[in-house]
Structure formats: structure tokens, C-alpha cells
XYZ file of C-alpha atoms in Angstrom:
668
model
C -52.877 32.299 -22.345
C -51.682 32.874 -19.261
C -54.393 33.003 -16.495
C -53.960 36.093 -14.307
C -55.797 35.964 -11.571
C -54.025 36.953 -7.848
C -50.533 37.299 -10.070
C -49.432 40.893 -11.102
C -47.747 40.138 -14.183
C -44.574 42.616 -15.345
C -42.845 42.812 -18.415
C -39.437 43.814 -17.922
C -36.600 44.095 -20.619
C -33.705 42.534 -18.150
C -30.175 42.471 -19.202
C -28.782 39.186 -18.368
C -26.880 39.008 -15.229
C -28.367 42.149 -13.475
C -29.526 40.782 -10.147
C -32.632 42.450 -8.078
C -31.895 44.635 -5.161
C -30.265 42.413 -2.372
C -32.956 41.853 0.384
C -30.873 39.925 2.832
C -33.620 37.512 3.063
C -31.198 34.553 1.526
C -28.491 33.303 3.456
C -25.610 34.211 0.520
C -27.032 37.706 0.609
C -26.381 37.587 4.461
C -22.813 36.590 4.371
C -22.039 39.661 1.934
C -23.186 42.031 4.351
C -21.132 44.904 4.353
C -21.903 45.927 8.169
C -19.076 44.522 10.220
C -20.868 45.514 13.492
C -23.435 43.162 12.723
C -21.167 40.466 12.663
C -20.358 41.039 16.633
C -24.576 40.907 17.062
C -26.480 38.773 19.014
C -28.475 37.715 15.723
C -24.732 36.718 13.896
C -23.596 34.692 16.999
C -27.141 32.616 16.802
C -26.718 32.087 13.027
C -22.840 30.966 13.542
C -24.284 28.696 16.098
C -26.631 26.939 13.424
C -23.334 27.238 10.641
C -21.176 25.079 13.392
C -23.947 22.645 13.643
C -24.311 22.271 10.002
C -20.622 21.837 9.318
C -19.440 18.098 9.107
C -16.557 16.823 11.022
C -14.571 16.415 7.761
C -14.881 20.152 7.376
C -17.328 20.735 4.836
C -20.776 21.929 4.444
C -23.893 20.551 2.373
C -25.181 23.186 -0.074
C -28.522 25.218 -0.406
C -29.135 25.720 3.373
C -30.608 28.727 4.507
C -28.259 28.773 7.617
C -30.134 31.800 9.256
C -33.350 29.868 9.954
C -34.192 28.693 13.476
C -33.487 25.242 14.212
C -35.979 22.976 16.344
C -34.523 20.790 19.082
C -34.962 17.764 17.115
C -33.071 19.516 13.868
C -30.267 20.360 16.011
C -29.859 16.685 17.782
C -30.319 15.310 13.817
C -27.363 17.670 13.026
C -24.863 16.816 15.353
C -25.356 13.047 14.576
C -24.845 13.766 10.923
C -21.490 15.733 11.567
C -19.590 12.575 11.589
C -21.175 11.368 8.184
C -19.446 13.625 5.815
C -22.844 13.375 4.203
C -23.411 15.896 1.223
C -20.419 18.009 1.732
C -19.639 20.079 -1.366
C -18.576 23.004 -3.033
C -21.237 23.381 -5.488
C -23.704 26.584 -5.110
C -20.714 28.190 -3.341
C -20.930 25.625 -0.396
C -18.154 25.836 1.803
C -16.250 28.680 0.744
C -18.910 31.070 1.693
C -19.585 29.524 5.185
C -15.617 29.756 5.714
C -16.116 33.513 4.797
C -18.989 33.854 7.306
C -16.654 32.310 10.029
C -14.035 34.695 9.154
C -16.052 37.769 9.428
C -17.290 36.387 12.910
C -13.891 35.945 14.207
C -12.793 39.285 13.298
C -15.657 40.679 15.566
C -15.719 38.046 18.052
C -12.688 36.133 18.953
C -14.486 32.788 19.567
C -11.758 30.068 19.129
C -14.631 27.876 17.666
C -14.976 29.853 14.672
C -11.473 30.053 13.675
C -11.472 25.873 14.100
C -14.555 25.932 11.958
C -12.629 28.089 9.247
C -9.340 25.817 9.356
C -11.558 22.824 9.268
C -13.285 24.093 6.016
C -9.621 24.985 4.433
C -8.040 21.303 5.397
C -11.329 20.131 3.713
C -10.630 21.900 0.522
C -7.055 21.137 0.825
C -8.005 17.180 0.910
C -10.831 17.419 -1.836
C -8.074 18.492 -4.571
C -7.173 15.860 -7.110
C -3.685 15.499 -7.763
C -4.252 16.797 -11.197
C -5.027 19.979 -9.345
C -9.023 20.090 -10.096
C -11.864 19.662 -7.602
C -14.947 17.194 -7.501
C -18.496 18.775 -7.087
C -18.418 16.517 -3.783
C -16.051 15.174 -1.263
C -15.834 12.543 -0.294
C -16.609 11.419 -3.918
C -20.075 10.648 -4.643
C -21.088 8.514 -7.536
C -21.861 10.206 -11.143
C -20.811 13.107 -12.889
C -20.304 14.816 -9.282
C -16.704 13.090 -9.683
C -15.596 15.505 -12.619
C -13.614 18.409 -12.310
C -16.341 21.345 -11.705
C -16.071 24.774 -12.971
C -19.857 24.626 -13.047
C -21.394 27.563 -10.982
C -17.603 28.826 -10.758
C -17.268 26.332 -8.242
C -13.421 25.877 -8.643
C -12.595 29.499 -8.951
C -14.461 30.014 -5.514
C -12.068 27.418 -4.040
C -8.871 28.866 -5.608
C -9.807 32.428 -4.929
C -9.713 31.078 -1.106
C -6.424 29.734 -1.525
C -4.919 32.841 -3.509
C -5.738 34.950 -0.565
C -4.454 32.731 2.122
C -1.358 32.062 0.024
C -0.699 35.811 -0.558
C -1.094 36.478 3.208
C -3.765 39.115 2.127
C -6.073 40.581 4.906
C -9.185 39.053 3.126
C -9.786 36.528 5.905
C -9.448 37.556 9.493
C -7.710 34.184 10.420
C -4.219 33.301 9.617
C -2.860 29.877 9.506
C 0.276 28.445 10.273
C 3.460 29.065 7.612
C 3.051 25.225 6.720
C -1.001 25.499 5.718
C 0.024 28.996 3.670
C 2.542 27.026 1.729
C -0.109 24.161 1.082
C -2.366 26.800 -0.226
C 0.303 28.287 -2.247
C 1.071 24.725 -3.895
C -2.655 23.979 -4.143
C -3.010 27.124 -6.174
C -0.338 26.606 -8.119
C -1.543 22.984 -9.042
C -5.528 24.298 -9.896
C -3.803 26.844 -12.416
C -2.171 24.327 -13.902
C -5.123 22.363 -14.191
C -6.773 24.905 -16.128
C -4.612 25.374 -18.522
C -4.610 21.665 -19.216
C -8.611 21.649 -19.439
C -8.799 24.722 -21.919
C -10.439 23.145 -24.789
C -8.733 23.021 -28.232
C -10.788 23.503 -31.420
C -8.955 22.342 -34.454
C -5.878 23.162 -33.044
C -6.902 26.620 -31.451
C -7.237 27.208 -27.547
C -10.656 28.312 -26.898
C -12.475 28.292 -23.463
C -13.467 25.566 -20.864
C -16.560 23.095 -20.385
C -18.608 23.403 -16.983
C -17.329 20.078 -16.064
C -13.937 17.896 -17.174
C -13.387 14.209 -16.683
C -11.221 13.609 -13.952
C -8.894 11.363 -15.696
C -8.503 12.407 -18.982
C -10.020 16.167 -18.486
C -11.799 16.253 -21.876
C -15.048 17.578 -21.634
C -17.946 16.178 -19.857
C -21.696 15.564 -18.984
C -23.243 16.763 -15.994
C -27.397 16.556 -15.942
C -29.280 15.508 -19.068
C -29.496 19.193 -20.133
C -25.771 19.847 -19.273
C -23.857 18.211 -22.186
C -20.038 18.362 -23.072
C -19.974 21.898 -24.489
C -18.088 24.909 -24.438
C -19.315 27.285 -21.440
C -20.116 30.896 -21.904
C -20.537 31.444 -18.197
C -17.996 29.424 -16.428
C -15.709 30.216 -18.849
C -15.803 33.806 -17.750
C -14.832 33.660 -14.038
C -11.915 31.182 -14.889
C -10.496 33.951 -17.587
C -10.510 36.662 -14.833
C -9.118 34.386 -12.254
C -5.881 34.024 -14.790
C -6.001 37.311 -15.295
C -5.873 38.003 -11.434
C -2.529 36.258 -11.452
C 0.989 38.566 -10.640
C 3.607 37.892 -13.216
C 1.776 35.291 -15.104
C 3.493 32.979 -16.917
C 3.557 32.488 -20.687
C 0.958 29.622 -20.166
C -1.518 31.959 -18.404
C -0.764 34.763 -20.885
C -1.690 32.565 -23.815
C -4.908 30.924 -22.008
C -5.818 34.557 -21.324
C -5.292 35.916 -24.788
C -7.238 32.115 -26.359
C -10.287 32.844 -24.305
C -10.460 36.582 -25.138
C -10.255 35.955 -28.791
C -13.114 33.160 -28.149
C -15.147 35.635 -26.400
C -15.147 38.022 -29.200
C -15.921 35.428 -31.798
C -19.234 34.184 -29.968
C -20.991 37.450 -28.601
C -24.427 37.650 -29.733
C -25.311 41.487 -30.338
C -28.631 40.908 -31.742
C -30.782 39.379 -29.021
C -31.989 40.368 -25.561
C -33.459 38.163 -22.987
C -37.445 39.313 -22.047
C -38.717 37.982 -18.702
C -42.156 37.719 -17.476
C -41.991 37.714 -13.994
C -44.756 37.676 -11.162
C -44.934 40.117 -7.826
C -42.868 37.423 -5.966
C -39.946 37.850 -8.570
C -40.355 34.637 -10.153
C -39.840 34.051 -13.718
C -42.796 32.509 -15.553
C -42.029 33.210 -19.205
C -38.506 33.724 -21.005
C -38.384 34.776 -24.624
C -35.549 36.073 -26.727
C -35.855 39.003 -28.419
C -34.361 40.159 -31.795
C -32.953 43.562 -31.255
C -30.317 45.603 -32.956
C -27.012 46.698 -31.421
C -28.082 44.893 -28.329
C -25.404 44.867 -25.638
C -23.448 41.581 -26.129
C -24.296 38.198 -24.249
C -23.239 34.466 -24.762
C -24.806 31.094 -24.708
C -24.304 29.059 -21.674
C -23.450 26.074 -23.988
C -22.203 26.065 -27.175
C -20.758 23.214 -29.799
C -17.425 22.065 -29.188
C -16.625 22.046 -32.690
C -18.657 24.950 -34.165
C -19.470 27.133 -30.896
C -22.812 27.205 -32.300
C -25.385 27.720 -29.207
C -27.937 24.969 -27.939
C -30.332 24.072 -25.670
C -31.487 21.083 -23.680
C -34.708 19.640 -21.898
C -34.520 17.109 -19.480
C -34.570 14.578 -21.952
C -31.100 15.298 -23.126
C -31.738 16.196 -26.933
C -30.174 19.289 -28.029
C -32.383 22.235 -29.354
C -31.169 25.060 -31.577
C -33.466 27.714 -30.077
C -34.934 28.043 -26.474
C -38.464 28.277 -27.787
C -37.821 24.516 -28.319
C -37.831 23.298 -24.724
C -40.452 22.954 -22.133
C -41.512 25.968 -19.791
C -39.657 24.288 -16.753
C -36.388 24.222 -18.067
C -36.689 27.249 -20.414
C -37.492 29.615 -17.264
C -35.733 27.899 -14.644
C -32.276 28.065 -16.041
C -29.887 30.646 -17.089
C -29.328 30.050 -20.935
C -27.469 33.106 -21.569
C -24.923 35.435 -19.555
C -23.087 38.644 -19.980
C -20.346 37.703 -17.528
C -17.434 37.718 -20.349
C -18.075 41.316 -20.665
C -16.077 41.615 -17.587
C -12.851 40.094 -19.112
C -13.597 42.255 -22.234
C -13.441 45.244 -20.303
C -10.475 44.450 -18.139
C -8.382 43.084 -21.121
C -6.694 46.015 -22.199
C -5.461 46.842 -18.911
C -4.397 43.677 -18.410
C -2.090 43.508 -21.556
C -0.853 46.781 -21.339
C 0.147 45.830 -17.622
C 1.869 42.825 -19.268
C 3.240 44.004 -22.343
C 1.029 42.493 -24.780
C -0.594 43.599 -28.083
C -4.391 44.443 -28.045
C -6.312 43.515 -31.327
C -2.655 43.148 -32.906
C -1.685 46.814 -32.059
C 0.272 47.849 -29.168
C -1.404 49.695 -26.296
C -0.315 52.907 -25.589
C 1.419 52.393 -22.431
C 3.649 49.654 -23.807
C 6.344 50.071 -26.724
C 6.592 47.981 -29.894
C 9.525 46.034 -28.305
C 7.740 44.235 -25.648
C 6.251 41.388 -28.362
C 7.526 40.215 -31.126
C 6.592 37.085 -33.332
C 8.835 34.736 -35.234
C 7.348 32.983 -37.868
C 9.051 30.827 -40.649
C 6.423 31.728 -43.398
C 6.809 35.701 -43.112
C 3.398 36.389 -41.110
C 5.513 37.232 -38.229
C 8.068 40.077 -37.149
C 11.127 37.931 -37.867
C 11.446 34.452 -39.663
C 14.395 33.672 -37.176
C 14.454 33.479 -33.244
C 17.810 35.442 -32.924
C 17.007 38.318 -34.981
C 13.744 38.780 -32.407
C 16.196 38.399 -29.542
C 18.823 40.811 -31.073
C 15.913 43.357 -31.434
C 14.781 43.226 -27.874
C 15.651 45.669 -25.735
C 18.463 45.430 -23.437
C 17.766 45.600 -19.693
C 13.830 46.019 -20.162
C 11.632 47.368 -17.136
C 8.962 44.708 -18.264
C 8.912 41.315 -19.671
C 9.740 41.155 -23.578
C 7.786 38.308 -25.140
C 8.889 36.371 -28.307
C 5.946 34.276 -29.730
C 7.492 31.594 -31.820
C 5.214 29.771 -34.452
C 5.110 25.859 -35.189
C 8.163 24.969 -37.034
C 11.734 23.662 -36.953
C 13.935 26.495 -36.567
C 17.619 25.201 -37.320
C 19.605 28.079 -35.449
C 22.065 28.462 -32.257
C 20.201 30.820 -30.230
C 22.095 33.227 -27.555
C 19.999 35.172 -24.928
C 22.949 37.644 -23.972
C 23.414 38.903 -20.398
C 21.780 41.981 -21.358
C 18.532 40.402 -22.230
C 16.879 40.315 -19.423
C 13.104 39.355 -18.780
C 12.673 37.464 -21.785
C 10.298 34.905 -22.356
C 9.844 32.215 -25.525
C 6.679 31.131 -26.092
C 6.043 28.406 -28.497
C 2.920 27.854 -30.475
C 2.852 24.266 -29.409
C 5.201 21.791 -27.567
C 5.818 19.124 -30.083
C 6.027 21.631 -33.146
C 7.587 24.372 -32.416
C 11.466 23.038 -32.362
C 14.635 24.976 -32.230
C 17.263 22.505 -33.386
C 21.123 22.550 -33.912
C 23.896 19.782 -34.277
C 26.791 20.700 -32.794
C 29.024 18.598 -30.215
C 32.519 18.560 -28.522
C 34.255 16.922 -31.882
C 32.793 19.287 -34.222
C 33.536 22.397 -32.155
C 37.107 21.393 -31.544
C 38.136 24.258 -29.631
C 39.924 22.254 -26.968
C 39.235 21.073 -23.305
C 36.090 23.272 -23.054
C 34.508 22.666 -26.262
C 31.578 21.129 -24.739
C 30.173 24.750 -23.583
C 29.997 25.930 -27.235
C 27.815 23.003 -28.459
C 24.605 24.345 -27.170
C 21.426 24.896 -29.054
C 20.404 27.545 -26.924
C 22.249 29.476 -24.535
C 20.690 31.790 -21.925
C 23.084 34.554 -20.020
C 19.760 36.842 -19.202
C 18.318 36.206 -16.114
C 14.608 36.282 -15.499
C 14.334 34.284 -18.697
C 11.368 31.935 -19.495
C 10.806 29.521 -21.759
C 7.592 27.160 -22.861
C 5.485 24.999 -24.937
C 8.497 24.165 -27.144
C 11.200 21.753 -27.973
C 15.164 22.187 -27.702
C 17.262 19.689 -29.079
C 20.642 18.823 -29.973
C 20.191 16.453 -33.073
C 24.038 15.756 -33.450
C 23.270 11.914 -31.872
C 25.451 10.224 -29.554
C 28.825 11.506 -30.578
C 29.964 12.958 -27.119
C 29.092 15.864 -25.364
C 26.508 18.112 -27.023
C 24.380 20.352 -25.236
C 20.498 21.507 -26.145
C 19.974 23.941 -23.403
C 22.488 25.753 -21.560
C 21.355 28.161 -18.894
C 23.733 30.207 -17.150
C 21.135 32.735 -15.636
C 19.370 33.506 -12.429
C 15.740 33.045 -11.749
C 15.487 30.893 -15.181
C 11.920 29.006 -15.769
C 11.183 26.357 -18.314
C 7.721 24.800 -18.644
C 5.939 22.464 -20.631
C 9.102 21.900 -23.002
C 10.813 19.160 -24.643
C 14.380 19.262 -24.179
C 16.427 16.563 -26.183
C 19.808 15.094 -26.794
C 22.360 12.578 -25.651
C 25.438 13.383 -23.808
C 25.142 16.832 -21.725
C 21.697 17.791 -22.745
C 21.174 20.689 -20.099
C 23.891 22.415 -18.411
C 22.649 24.890 -15.555
C 25.119 26.949 -14.168
C 25.489 30.952 -13.066
C 26.581 32.349 -9.902
C 24.453 31.428 -7.079
C 21.675 31.066 -10.143
C 18.219 29.312 -9.032
C 16.373 28.108 -12.216
C 12.786 25.887 -12.192
C 11.535 23.414 -14.396
C 7.898 22.167 -14.551
C 6.155 19.699 -16.753
C 9.019 19.123 -18.875
C 10.444 16.261 -21.021
C 14.174 15.769 -20.378
C 16.144 12.980 -22.361
C 19.854 12.075 -22.663
C 22.481 9.740 -22.002
C 25.679 10.122 -19.765
C 25.405 13.190 -17.256
C 22.337 14.523 -19.240
C 21.650 17.127 -16.309
C 24.620 18.732 -14.715
C 26.156 21.894 -13.470
C 26.530 24.119 -10.788
C 22.960 26.070 -10.262
C 20.163 25.228 -7.864
C 17.674 23.588 -9.832
C 13.958 22.776 -8.981
C 12.617 19.924 -11.518
C 8.751 19.419 -10.847
C 6.174 16.934 -12.247
C 9.083 16.227 -15.003
C 9.666 13.112 -17.011
C 13.298 12.433 -17.225
C 14.280 9.848 -19.761
C 17.231 7.811 -19.832
C 18.441 6.892 -23.591
C 21.544 4.232 -22.187
C 23.121 2.840 -19.338
C 24.568 5.625 -17.731
C 23.974 8.665 -15.411
C 21.533 11.081 -14.941
C 22.794 13.771 -13.374
C 26.382 15.383 -12.679
C 26.139 18.321 -10.363
C 28.825 20.622 -9.573
C 27.219 22.239 -6.700
C 29.441 24.870 -4.863
C 30.485 24.336 -1.358
C 28.238 25.801 0.891
C 25.238 25.839 -1.188
C 21.979 25.074 0.423
C 20.493 23.139 -2.498
C 21.687 21.633 -5.591
C 19.300 19.684 -8.180
C 16.047 18.730 -6.350
C 13.572 16.368 -7.984
C 9.872 16.396 -6.970
C 7.022 14.188 -7.947
C 8.990 13.329 -11.440
C 8.884 10.238 -13.397
C 11.934 8.188 -14.288
C 11.777 6.237 -17.488
C 14.121 4.780 -19.904
C 14.482 2.841 -23.493
C 14.139 -0.870 -23.079
C 17.860 -1.480 -23.734
C 18.625 1.169 -20.500
C 18.768 -1.619 -17.466
C 21.643 -0.043 -15.442
C 21.006 3.898 -14.805
C 22.877 5.514 -11.748
C 20.835 8.809 -10.364
C 24.223 10.451 -10.468
C 27.657 11.344 -9.592
C 29.506 13.933 -9.029
C 31.191 16.370 -11.226
C 32.714 18.271 -8.246
C 33.072 16.698 -4.609
C 30.332 18.994 -3.162
C 27.195 17.619 -5.139
C 23.908 17.575 -3.940
C 21.247 16.205 -5.701
C 17.616 14.875 -4.233
C 14.457 13.052 -5.451
C 11.493 13.558 -3.610
C 8.045 11.570 -4.354
C 9.470 10.480 -7.733
C 8.472 7.312 -9.708
C 11.622 5.297 -10.666
C 11.470 2.787 -13.328
C 13.619 -0.797 -12.900
C 16.802 0.781 -15.058
C 17.495 2.642 -11.939
C 20.347 0.592 -10.352
C 20.070 -0.494 -6.724
C 22.900 1.410 -5.368
C 21.872 4.653 -7.012
C 24.751 6.725 -6.713
C 28.415 6.588 -8.218
C 31.312 8.493 -6.742
C 33.090 9.210 -10.081
C 36.482 7.459 -8.513
C 36.254 10.524 -6.081
C 36.588 9.116 -2.714
C 36.034 12.486 -0.827
C 32.960 13.053 -2.726
C 31.857 10.308 -0.595
C 32.341 12.621 2.728
C 31.064 15.885 0.914
C 28.449 15.259 -1.711
C 24.773 14.930 -0.499
C 22.937 12.801 -2.178
C 19.334 12.060 -0.785
C 16.102 10.617 -1.237
C 12.471 10.440 0.326
C 9.171 9.085 -0.312
C 9.867 7.931 -3.906
C 8.301 4.474 -5.666
C 8.589 2.200 -8.237
C 10.882 -0.998 -9.052
C 13.936 1.631 -8.977
C 13.649 2.923 -5.784
C 15.521 0.032 -3.348
C 16.697 2.592 -0.234
C 17.977 -0.509 1.805
C 20.717 -1.224 -1.268
C 21.883 2.325 -1.892
C 25.250 3.515 -1.317
C 25.858 3.678 2.608
C 27.170 7.217 1.985
C 23.704 8.481 0.304
C 20.539 9.385 2.799
C 17.161 8.823 3.134
C 15.571 11.997 4.414
C 13.205 12.208 7.394
C 9.731 13.588 7.035
C 11.117 16.468 8.986
C 14.012 17.237 6.435
C 11.793 16.768 3.752
C 9.453 19.458 4.642
C 12.532 22.065 4.297
C 12.256 21.272 0.275
C 9.676 23.705 -0.218
C 9.678 25.316 -3.869
C 10.284 28.786 -1.617
C 13.245 27.668 0.260
C 14.745 26.108 -2.923
C 14.340 28.983 -5.320
C 14.435 32.161 -3.154
C 17.556 34.427 -3.879
C 18.912 34.450 -0.344
C 18.801 31.540 1.970
C 20.767 29.942 5.129
C 22.305 26.584 4.709
C 19.979 24.530 7.003
C 22.213 21.165 6.641
C 24.841 22.865 8.692
C 22.177 23.528 11.742
């Protein structure tokens, strides 16, 4: 029995997630004040001095500090000493992100440049703390232990990405406007973060589900944190992650798949027969917590669920799993949030989000969209079509919204053409390795004269604003001369997480003033296996040479600012390939640049070849910057190629390369 003397005990049936009325006694509550004028008050300025003191020189802040509490002279002196230590700087429990918001609100009312500088230092801290794979650790500089894991816990990474999103979109959320260079960095940071989220979504027996509160920073697998925070699927953290993905304008096929999968998992794992009963004292502290069986209760979700079965579990500080909340001790039972209602926000917003993106809801089209915005192709007859081309033919011409063709696993032996009138079309495969489009045409087989190459495609894209993700496109004719796997003669095309496989002339990229984007792809071939006149950016791709020959053969039109640009790519080869050129000019104004790429030893020291066209040495633009690997030998490159300066390399941003209208800055 609980002894009640000076404590008044209140029995309340509380819906999980509803907070008590704010009293503004806590630091986060002060930051969320909506009274703009208060941030110009003497009280606010005094608190701001504390916030400035707590910020370390590295830019971050420690967590769980009541910044509004008055500091003694000795405490102020101690904090000045701590500034240079970077001790306990973190993004956990809202730290750093919330202090940046406070500084932004202060600067909006009081143009003290120290507030602006503090905000920008905080932003730089967040940018520096990001892993190359897009995630963030809990503490930076890195602190030993589970703190190095990619941390979704308590929505830490979501908070950071929301900062990056607001700044990269140049919204009015923050009063402080960084430089264009910083804005570009936040844009890249956001894209990397979303990519990390996509890659860490857990597959349960091949089906995408949700996320763990933390993931290993190397393997990306669900990871353990504290003794009672075991690898699991998180009902809480996964909600904010999904809402963040839903906030992305013009979501990629990968984002759409991630949201759909998470929503389906939330539907599957919701609990509608339990409510949480809390016993609190007059100070608002929970002194007892129980789960009560209730019919038709408002849905809640467990904080931790088994990775393979979705079964809720609970842990005490001994790390031993229990099947019910009652089985763990009072300290952890009452001092931790074991259930949440946050996924209700996802389910509430999903229908509108699906309608906006032309998707089906529970197998039925939303009233705002027609049936011709989404098709499924499946060889077993479970979809709308069994052939991809039939789905393309059924798609509307020049639609106002994106049309998605979801392709289930299987090998589709067919030539697929996306005509010029089928714009805004998206191919989304069920899986990169098992969704395969293949055909075996080659130059000799086509036999239509000197231009036979262009008829050999497996997939031909003529419609603008095309995207394809999560599948393989192959030309299976073998090493029998020119044989295109993917031919894109369209503008604003995007290819992500795909395998493009062939031999000679694997990938043809063209189209009048066309801009095309390849991300996280594997592209392999032999001679000139990436060729054409388009402006194309390749990021984080593996470029694999099957034999000694040439990787690129650009035919960039005269006066075009960019041709083929490879950034953060890895150049690999079969063991038999030991002498591969980066490129040769199909036309004399060819442009090809490699930036931050890892080049294997198969790349020839001279790097480039003129294709018996001396005039190309004066007109072509072949360049590199900051590459690495045995194949990067800048001092041995042909004299007519270039090693970019840092300033020159900075012009190769995604925005500059891919925007539709651009000045020829090479002439400036």
C-alpha cells in the first residue's frame, strides 16, 4: 500500500502523449513562448547571456540545463573555462537545436550580433557533427559507448533535419539568414539525412517497417543504447521520422515507399484495447502507472517492439526483456514512457498526403485522384498489368501530377519505351536486385544501318520529369558491340538506387539541353559505357569497368556549362581490367569532371584519350578535383586535362549543374 500523508493522490485516466498545461518554468517552455515582445525584455536578455555562456566554442550546448536560472560569479567563471573543452556538447533531449531557436527569436527582436554569431556557430556544429552516411551521433565530439550510434532517440535527428530543412528552403522560420554557401551545405546535409533514414528503415522478412531509436553508425543495423533500450522497432521515434518524410515536397519514389511502409506498420501494430492509468502527486510526478484493459480505446503503440514479430516488450535496468509493464520495477515502470500515441499524427495526415502525391489509400484511390495515377505491374497477375509497357501505355498523356508504376519482383523480358507524351512518370521497383527489366538487342541484331545503336535499348525514356528507383535495367546481349541498357533523351530525369548493366554503350544520355541525375546507382560496362550529350550528375555511384577500355564518351554541345559530372563516386573494375581511361571525346566539346571520387588502380595514369581528334585537346574540358585511390595520379594526366582549384570546384553544386537555365561560367 502507498502511504499517503502530505501527498494528495489524484487518479487520472490519461491519454498517452497529452501534456499538462505549460507553466513556462522549464527551459524548453521558455523557448516556445509565442510572445515576441518578451524576447526584447530585460529578462530575456539576461537569460541570453546565460545561453551564450553555456555554448562551447565548438558551437554546441550541453543538455538538460535550465538556462534561465541565475548564475553565481563562480559559475560564470567555470563556464568560461568550459567553453574551450567541448564537454558534453550534444543534440540529445533537444539540446543545441532549441538554443539555436532561442537565439533566432532573440535576434528577431534585438540585433545583437552575438546572437547571430551564436546561431551560426550552432549551425556549423550540426553540419560538422554529421556522419558521411547522413546520420548524427548523440554527442559530438564523439563520446565512447552507444553515444556514437546514429540517434533517432527522442527525435534528436529529426530536430536537426528540421533545422536543415528550414534553412535550406530559406523560410522565415529563423530570423538569421546564413550565406549562400551555408545554405547549400544545409541542403546537402538534409538530403544526406533523408538518405540515411531511407537506408536504416528496417526490413522485417523482406518488408519495410519502421526504425529503431538508434542504429549502428557503420552497419546501420538497429543497435542497443542503455540497458533497457534494446534493439527494437520504435513506436515513438518512427512517428516523427515518418512525419518528416511526409513534409518533403515532391517526394522521391524511395520516400513514398518508406512512408507507405511505415504507415502500414503503424496500422498493423496499433493497440486499441489498453489505456494507461497514472497516479500522480500534487507536484505532477507519476508515482504509479498501470495498463487497463478497455474496449475501443484510442490507439496507442508500444515504445519497443520485437524486430521480427512486432511484439511489445519492456526492460528494467538489468536488460532482461519482459512481456508486460507490470513485470518491471517501479523506478523504470513509472519513470519511462513505454507507450505513445504519436503515430496517430501519421495516420491522421496520411490520406491528405497520399492524395497530394497521387497515391492509393488502403487499395482505393483517394477522391482527389483518378485511378490512372497509380498502377501495379506483377507477373503473377496480382497487379493491374503483367507487362511494364502495358502500364506505360495506360498512363495519361501530359498529366498534371506524377504517375507511379510500381513494379513487383520478377524478370521482365521486354523493351520498354516511355514516349514523349508520358511525362511525370515514375518506375518504382520492389527491390533493386530482384526487379529486373532485361532485353538482348545489339547493333548487329538490329541491323538498321549506321544508327542501329540507338535502337538497341532495353528501356528508352523520351518523356520529361521521369524517375526510376529500386530496380535493375539490363542489356543481356553480352559483349557483342553496341547495346544500350538505358537510353534517356529527356529533361529532368532521375535515376536512384538502380543497377544499370551492359557492355559497350550501356547508358545513353541525351536530349536538348537535358539535365539528368543519378544517385546511389551501380553502372557497369565496357567501351564508352556512359555516353551522350546531356548534362548529367552522378552522385555516390559505383562505376564498374568490365574490361580495358573507356568509361565515358561525352558529346557535350558547344557552349554547355557542364557535361558529365561524377561526385563522390567509386570507380571499380574486374581484375582483368588494368588499363581504363576516364573518357574520350565522342564530340570535340566533350566535358567530363570527377570530384571527390575513389579511383581504383585500373585507371590509366594519363586518364584521358583524344580519340584521334587533336582539336579535342583544345576544345574538350576534362577535369578532376580532390580524388583519391591508386588510379588518381594528377601529375601523370595528359597535359590538356585540368586539376580544378577549390574555387573552381565549388561551382559544381547540384543546383548549378541541374538547374534548367545556367550561364556558361567557364568563359568568365
